[in-house]
Tab-separated table of C-alpha atoms in Angstrom:
chain	number	residue	atom	x	y	z
A	1	UNK	CA	-9.462	142.748	100.365
A	2	UNK	CA	-10.745	143.097	103.914
A	3	UNK	CA	-8.080	143.014	106.598
A	4	UNK	CA	-9.223	141.048	109.653
A	5	UNK	CA	-9.224	142.905	112.929
A	6	UNK	CA	-6.793	141.698	115.575
A	7	UNK	CA	-7.394	141.913	119.306
A	8	UNK	CA	-4.563	141.656	121.801
A	9	UNK	CA	-5.826	140.202	125.061
A	10	UNK	CA	-4.418	139.204	128.441
A	11	UNK	CA	-4.033	135.551	129.429
A	12	UNK	CA	-2.502	133.711	132.377
A	13	UNK	CA	1.194	132.914	132.443
A	14	UNK	CA	0.898	129.192	133.119
A	15	UNK	CA	-1.488	127.863	130.474
A	16	UNK	CA	-1.763	130.895	128.150
A	17	UNK	CA	-5.436	129.938	127.775
A	18	UNK	CA	-7.366	131.787	130.493
A	19	UNK	CA	-8.561	135.210	129.367
A	20	UNK	CA	-9.482	137.102	132.526
A	21	UNK	CA	-9.183	140.861	131.981
A	22	UNK	CA	-12.579	142.590	132.386
A	23	UNK	CA	-11.448	145.406	130.090
A	24	UNK	CA	-10.609	142.893	127.371
A	25	UNK	CA	-13.906	141.076	127.821
A	26	UNK	CA	-15.858	144.293	127.332
A	27	UNK	CA	-14.215	144.668	123.941
A	28	UNK	CA	-14.710	140.991	123.090
A	29	UNK	CA	-18.403	141.062	123.969
A	30	UNK	CA	-18.885	144.232	121.942
A	31	UNK	CA	-17.262	142.521	118.946
A	32	UNK	CA	-19.421	139.419	119.437
A	33	UNK	CA	-22.604	141.455	119.798
A	34	UNK	CA	-21.811	143.356	116.611
A	35	UNK	CA	-21.004	140.087	114.847
A	36	UNK	CA	-17.523	141.251	113.891
A	37	UNK	CA	-14.888	138.657	113.032
A	38	UNK	CA	-11.464	139.170	114.585
A	39	UNK	CA	-8.256	137.331	115.383
A	40	UNK	CA	-7.422	136.972	119.068
A	41	UNK	CA	-3.758	137.339	120.058
A	42	UNK	CA	-3.141	136.208	123.660
A	43	UNK	CA	-0.380	137.875	125.663
A	44	UNK	CA	0.923	137.569	129.203
A	45	UNK	CA	1.678	140.621	131.337
A	46	UNK	CA	5.330	140.610	130.298
A	47	UNK	CA	4.602	140.103	126.608
A	48	UNK	CA	2.385	143.198	126.364
A	49	UNK	CA	5.162	145.862	126.328
A	50	UNK	CA	7.220	143.803	123.872
A	51	UNK	CA	4.631	142.646	121.342
A	52	UNK	CA	2.142	145.506	121.031
A	53	UNK	CA	4.633	148.312	120.127
A	54	UNK	CA	5.996	146.139	117.315
A	55	UNK	CA	2.530	145.587	115.895
A	56	UNK	CA	1.177	149.075	116.620
A	57	UNK	CA	3.884	151.776	116.571
A	58	UNK	CA	1.230	154.414	117.269
A	59	UNK	CA	0.630	153.022	120.792
A	60	UNK	CA	2.825	154.963	123.227
A	61	UNK	CA	1.701	153.075	126.329
A	62	UNK	CA	1.001	149.436	125.395
A	63	UNK	CA	-1.968	147.896	127.157
A	64	UNK	CA	-4.877	145.525	126.629
A	65	UNK	CA	-7.251	145.490	125.012
A	66	UNK	CA	-5.638	146.771	121.844
A	67	UNK	CA	-7.608	146.380	118.640
A	68	UNK	CA	-5.637	146.560	115.380
A	69	UNK	CA	-8.062	148.146	112.946
A	70	UNK	CA	-8.175	148.215	109.148
A	71	UNK	CA	-5.503	150.877	108.638
A	72	UNK	CA	-3.060	148.968	110.848
A	73	UNK	CA	-3.356	151.420	113.716
A	74	UNK	CA	-3.873	150.201	117.261
A	75	UNK	CA	-6.909	151.304	119.236
A	76	UNK	CA	-6.821	150.960	123.017
A	77	UNK	CA	-9.457	151.291	125.752
A	78	UNK	CA	-12.567	149.138	125.612
A	79	UNK	CA	-14.959	152.086	125.390
A	80	UNK	CA	-13.025	153.618	122.491
A	81	UNK	CA	-13.158	150.241	120.775
A	82	UNK	CA	-16.921	150.102	121.345
A	83	UNK	CA	-17.352	153.594	119.873
A	84	UNK	CA	-15.295	152.573	116.848
A	85	UNK	CA	-17.476	149.495	116.332
A	86	UNK	CA	-20.638	151.550	116.708
A	87	UNK	CA	-19.501	154.009	114.047
A	88	UNK	CA	-18.038	151.367	111.730
A	89	UNK	CA	-21.056	149.034	111.840
A	90	UNK	CA	-24.141	151.265	112.266
A	91	UNK	CA	-26.371	148.689	110.570
A	92	UNK	CA	-25.738	146.131	113.317
A	93	UNK	CA	-27.260	146.046	116.841
A	94	UNK	CA	-26.429	149.193	118.768
A	95	UNK	CA	-24.180	149.066	121.813
A	96	UNK	CA	-25.396	152.380	123.180
A	97	UNK	CA	-29.085	152.590	122.356
A	98	UNK	CA	-31.200	154.899	120.270
A	99	UNK	CA	-30.161	158.276	121.690
A	100	UNK	CA	-27.419	160.089	123.652
A	101	UNK	CA	-29.367	159.776	126.900
A	102	UNK	CA	-29.186	155.994	126.769
A	103	UNK	CA	-25.455	156.160	126.063
A	104	UNK	CA	-24.923	158.509	128.994
A	105	UNK	CA	-26.925	156.256	131.283
A	106	UNK	CA	-24.803	153.279	130.291
A	107	UNK	CA	-21.645	155.264	130.957
A	108	UNK	CA	-23.008	156.107	134.392
A	109	UNK	CA	-23.611	152.409	135.030
A	110	UNK	CA	-20.054	151.674	133.893
A	111	UNK	CA	-18.751	154.136	136.481
A	112	UNK	CA	-20.868	152.466	139.141
A	113	UNK	CA	-19.502	149.009	138.319
A	114	UNK	CA	-15.921	150.224	138.296
A	115	UNK	CA	-16.189	152.157	141.555
A	116	UNK	CA	-18.545	149.893	143.536
A	117	UNK	CA	-18.314	146.358	142.122
A	118	UNK	CA	-14.725	146.065	140.940
A	119	UNK	CA	-12.850	146.898	144.171
A	120	UNK	CA	-14.178	143.968	146.194
A	121	UNK	CA	-13.781	141.569	143.259
A	122	UNK	CA	-10.243	142.809	142.707
A	123	UNK	CA	-9.304	142.053	146.288
A	124	UNK	CA	-10.881	138.592	146.161
A	125	UNK	CA	-9.204	137.509	142.920
A	126	UNK	CA	-5.791	138.918	143.790
A	127	UNK	CA	-4.179	135.748	145.154
A	128	UNK	CA	-5.759	133.547	142.478
A	129	UNK	CA	-4.521	135.863	139.727
A	130	UNK	CA	-1.058	135.640	141.237
A	131	UNK	CA	-1.204	131.837	141.335
A	132	UNK	CA	-2.271	131.719	137.669
A	133	UNK	CA	1.082	133.143	136.565
A	134	UNK	CA	4.444	131.546	135.846
A	135	UNK	CA	7.359	132.741	137.977
A	136	UNK	CA	8.327	135.762	135.884
A	137	UNK	CA	4.781	137.038	135.436
A	138	UNK	CA	3.970	136.327	139.084
A	139	UNK	CA	6.904	138.482	140.159
A	140	UNK	CA	5.746	141.296	137.876
A	141	UNK	CA	2.153	141.000	139.065
A	142	UNK	CA	3.095	141.038	142.736
A	143	UNK	CA	5.566	143.921	142.544
A	144	UNK	CA	3.327	146.081	140.334
A	145	UNK	CA	0.304	145.568	142.593
A	146	UNK	CA	2.297	146.297	145.722
A	147	UNK	CA	3.520	149.501	144.107
A	148	UNK	CA	0.093	150.633	142.885
A	149	UNK	CA	-1.699	149.793	146.145
A	150	UNK	CA	1.030	150.955	148.498
A	151	UNK	CA	0.555	147.764	150.506
A	152	UNK	CA	2.630	144.621	151.031
A	153	UNK	CA	1.519	141.483	149.214
A	154	UNK	CA	-0.163	139.818	152.195
A	155	UNK	CA	-2.381	142.832	152.908
A	156	UNK	CA	-3.827	143.497	149.454
A	157	UNK	CA	-6.599	140.876	149.475
A	158	UNK	CA	-8.087	142.023	152.776
A	159	UNK	CA	-10.725	140.072	154.683
A	160	UNK	CA	-12.788	137.680	152.563
A	161	UNK	CA	-15.962	137.990	154.650
A	162	UNK	CA	-15.811	141.780	154.475
A	163	UNK	CA	-15.187	141.665	150.735
A	164	UNK	CA	-18.213	139.418	150.208
A	165	UNK	CA	-20.387	141.660	152.378
A	166	UNK	CA	-19.322	144.773	150.465
A	167	UNK	CA	-19.929	143.067	147.121
A	168	UNK	CA	-23.429	141.893	148.072
A	169	UNK	CA	-24.386	145.348	149.288
A	170	UNK	CA	-23.197	147.013	146.086
A	171	UNK	CA	-24.897	144.415	143.901
A	172	UNK	CA	-28.245	145.327	145.428
A	173	UNK	CA	-29.090	148.056	142.908
A	174	UNK	CA	-27.982	145.842	140.030
A	175	UNK	CA	-30.148	143.022	141.352
A	176	UNK	CA	-33.130	145.378	141.426
A	177	UNK	CA	-32.489	146.443	137.819
A	178	UNK	CA	-32.404	142.822	136.663
A	179	UNK	CA	-35.373	141.448	138.578
A	180	UNK	CA	-37.665	141.938	135.605
A	181	UNK	CA	-35.698	139.309	133.715
A	182	UNK	CA	-34.411	141.618	131.003
A	183	UNK	CA	-31.148	143.393	130.411
A	184	UNK	CA	-29.835	146.403	132.310
A	185	UNK	CA	-31.759	148.923	130.197
A	186	UNK	CA	-34.630	146.729	129.080
A	187	UNK	CA	-35.265	144.223	126.316
A	188	UNK	CA	-31.902	144.380	124.517
A	189	UNK	CA	-28.329	144.034	125.744
A	190	UNK	CA	-25.964	146.950	125.499
A	191	UNK	CA	-22.712	148.392	126.742
A	192	UNK	CA	-23.899	148.382	130.360
A	193	UNK	CA	-24.508	144.636	130.192
A	194	UNK	CA	-21.086	143.945	128.764
A	195	UNK	CA	-19.483	146.024	131.515
A	196	UNK	CA	-21.304	143.983	134.161
A	197	UNK	CA	-20.860	140.631	132.413
A	198	UNK	CA	-17.130	141.211	131.886
A	199	UNK	CA	-16.740	141.657	135.637
A	200	UNK	CA	-18.537	138.370	136.169
A	201	UNK	CA	-16.301	136.603	133.631
A	202	UNK	CA	-13.221	138.008	135.376
A	203	UNK	CA	-14.407	136.847	138.803
A	204	UNK	CA	-15.395	133.399	137.563
A	205	UNK	CA	-12.186	132.862	135.558
A	206	UNK	CA	-9.988	133.598	138.564
A	207	UNK	CA	-12.024	132.584	141.621
A	208	UNK	CA	-15.014	130.404	140.631
A	209	UNK	CA	-15.990	129.424	144.194
A	210	UNK	CA	-16.020	133.034	145.383
A	211	UNK	CA	-17.929	134.013	142.242
A	212	UNK	CA	-20.557	131.403	143.047
A	213	UNK	CA	-20.996	132.643	146.582
A	214	UNK	CA	-20.450	136.342	145.981
A	215	UNK	CA	-22.604	136.791	142.871
A	216	UNK	CA	-24.699	133.807	141.823
A	217	UNK	CA	-25.810	133.022	145.380
A	218	UNK	CA	-25.702	136.573	146.727
A	219	UNK	CA	-29.514	136.712	146.764
A	220	UNK	CA	-32.105	134.049	147.450
A	221	UNK	CA	-33.648	134.185	143.977
A	222	UNK	CA	-32.234	133.144	140.598
A	223	UNK	CA	-31.793	136.636	139.141
A	224	UNK	CA	-28.024	136.571	138.785
A	225	UNK	CA	-27.924	132.903	137.798
A	226	UNK	CA	-30.422	133.539	135.006
A	227	UNK	CA	-28.515	136.619	133.883
A	228	UNK	CA	-25.234	134.681	133.865
A	229	UNK	CA	-26.798	131.992	131.680
A	230	UNK	CA	-28.150	134.643	129.332
A	231	UNK	CA	-24.824	136.433	128.779
A	232	UNK	CA	-23.042	133.208	127.806
A	233	UNK	CA	-24.065	133.805	124.185
A	234	UNK	CA	-21.437	136.578	124.141
A	235	UNK	CA	-18.754	134.755	126.151
A	236	UNK	CA	-16.586	132.814	123.729
């Protein structure tokens, strides 16, 4: 009997329906691309350290995404989950391409997105992410972000115009890569696309108006709008 995979993911504290973590969405898109069936288990910030250790005793530092695999062990980190899926389902479309060079290139792109694209998005979604939480989760979110950033609450988001300018500038290379109408590395989607698309899902889930202006309308053409439409087949 096949045991269904289970994926713990992060949702908002008010409705428990909005999945917004880019790390979780990377794992979800990888699962969708591979055509792997799984059960989604939504958790709020405060439910993560309570629920995951009970389900996965092997996880010392509970976080999302956590994928419960066939042997009942928990697997964290979206890239580790992608590698597991690649090894487990080699007969299905590859996440990393035909050779190690393609995998390395996609990892490089992942680093670029995390270091150049994420920071400005993170600042722009901060207040909206806070407002998506109930009181207890909002308190946790605010205090943890103040601690990690070393800044008071009202200084974390920064200046919106500067954030948008920074985001547009750093999207320039991505825009160039996508102008041909394909995926990041060519004719087929891969890990690099799911890294980029997960950032877009995150931005849109939290701050749809800023996402519209900062990504979809960042350039005069339809490159990002067309790409956004194309990735929807993996966003569910």
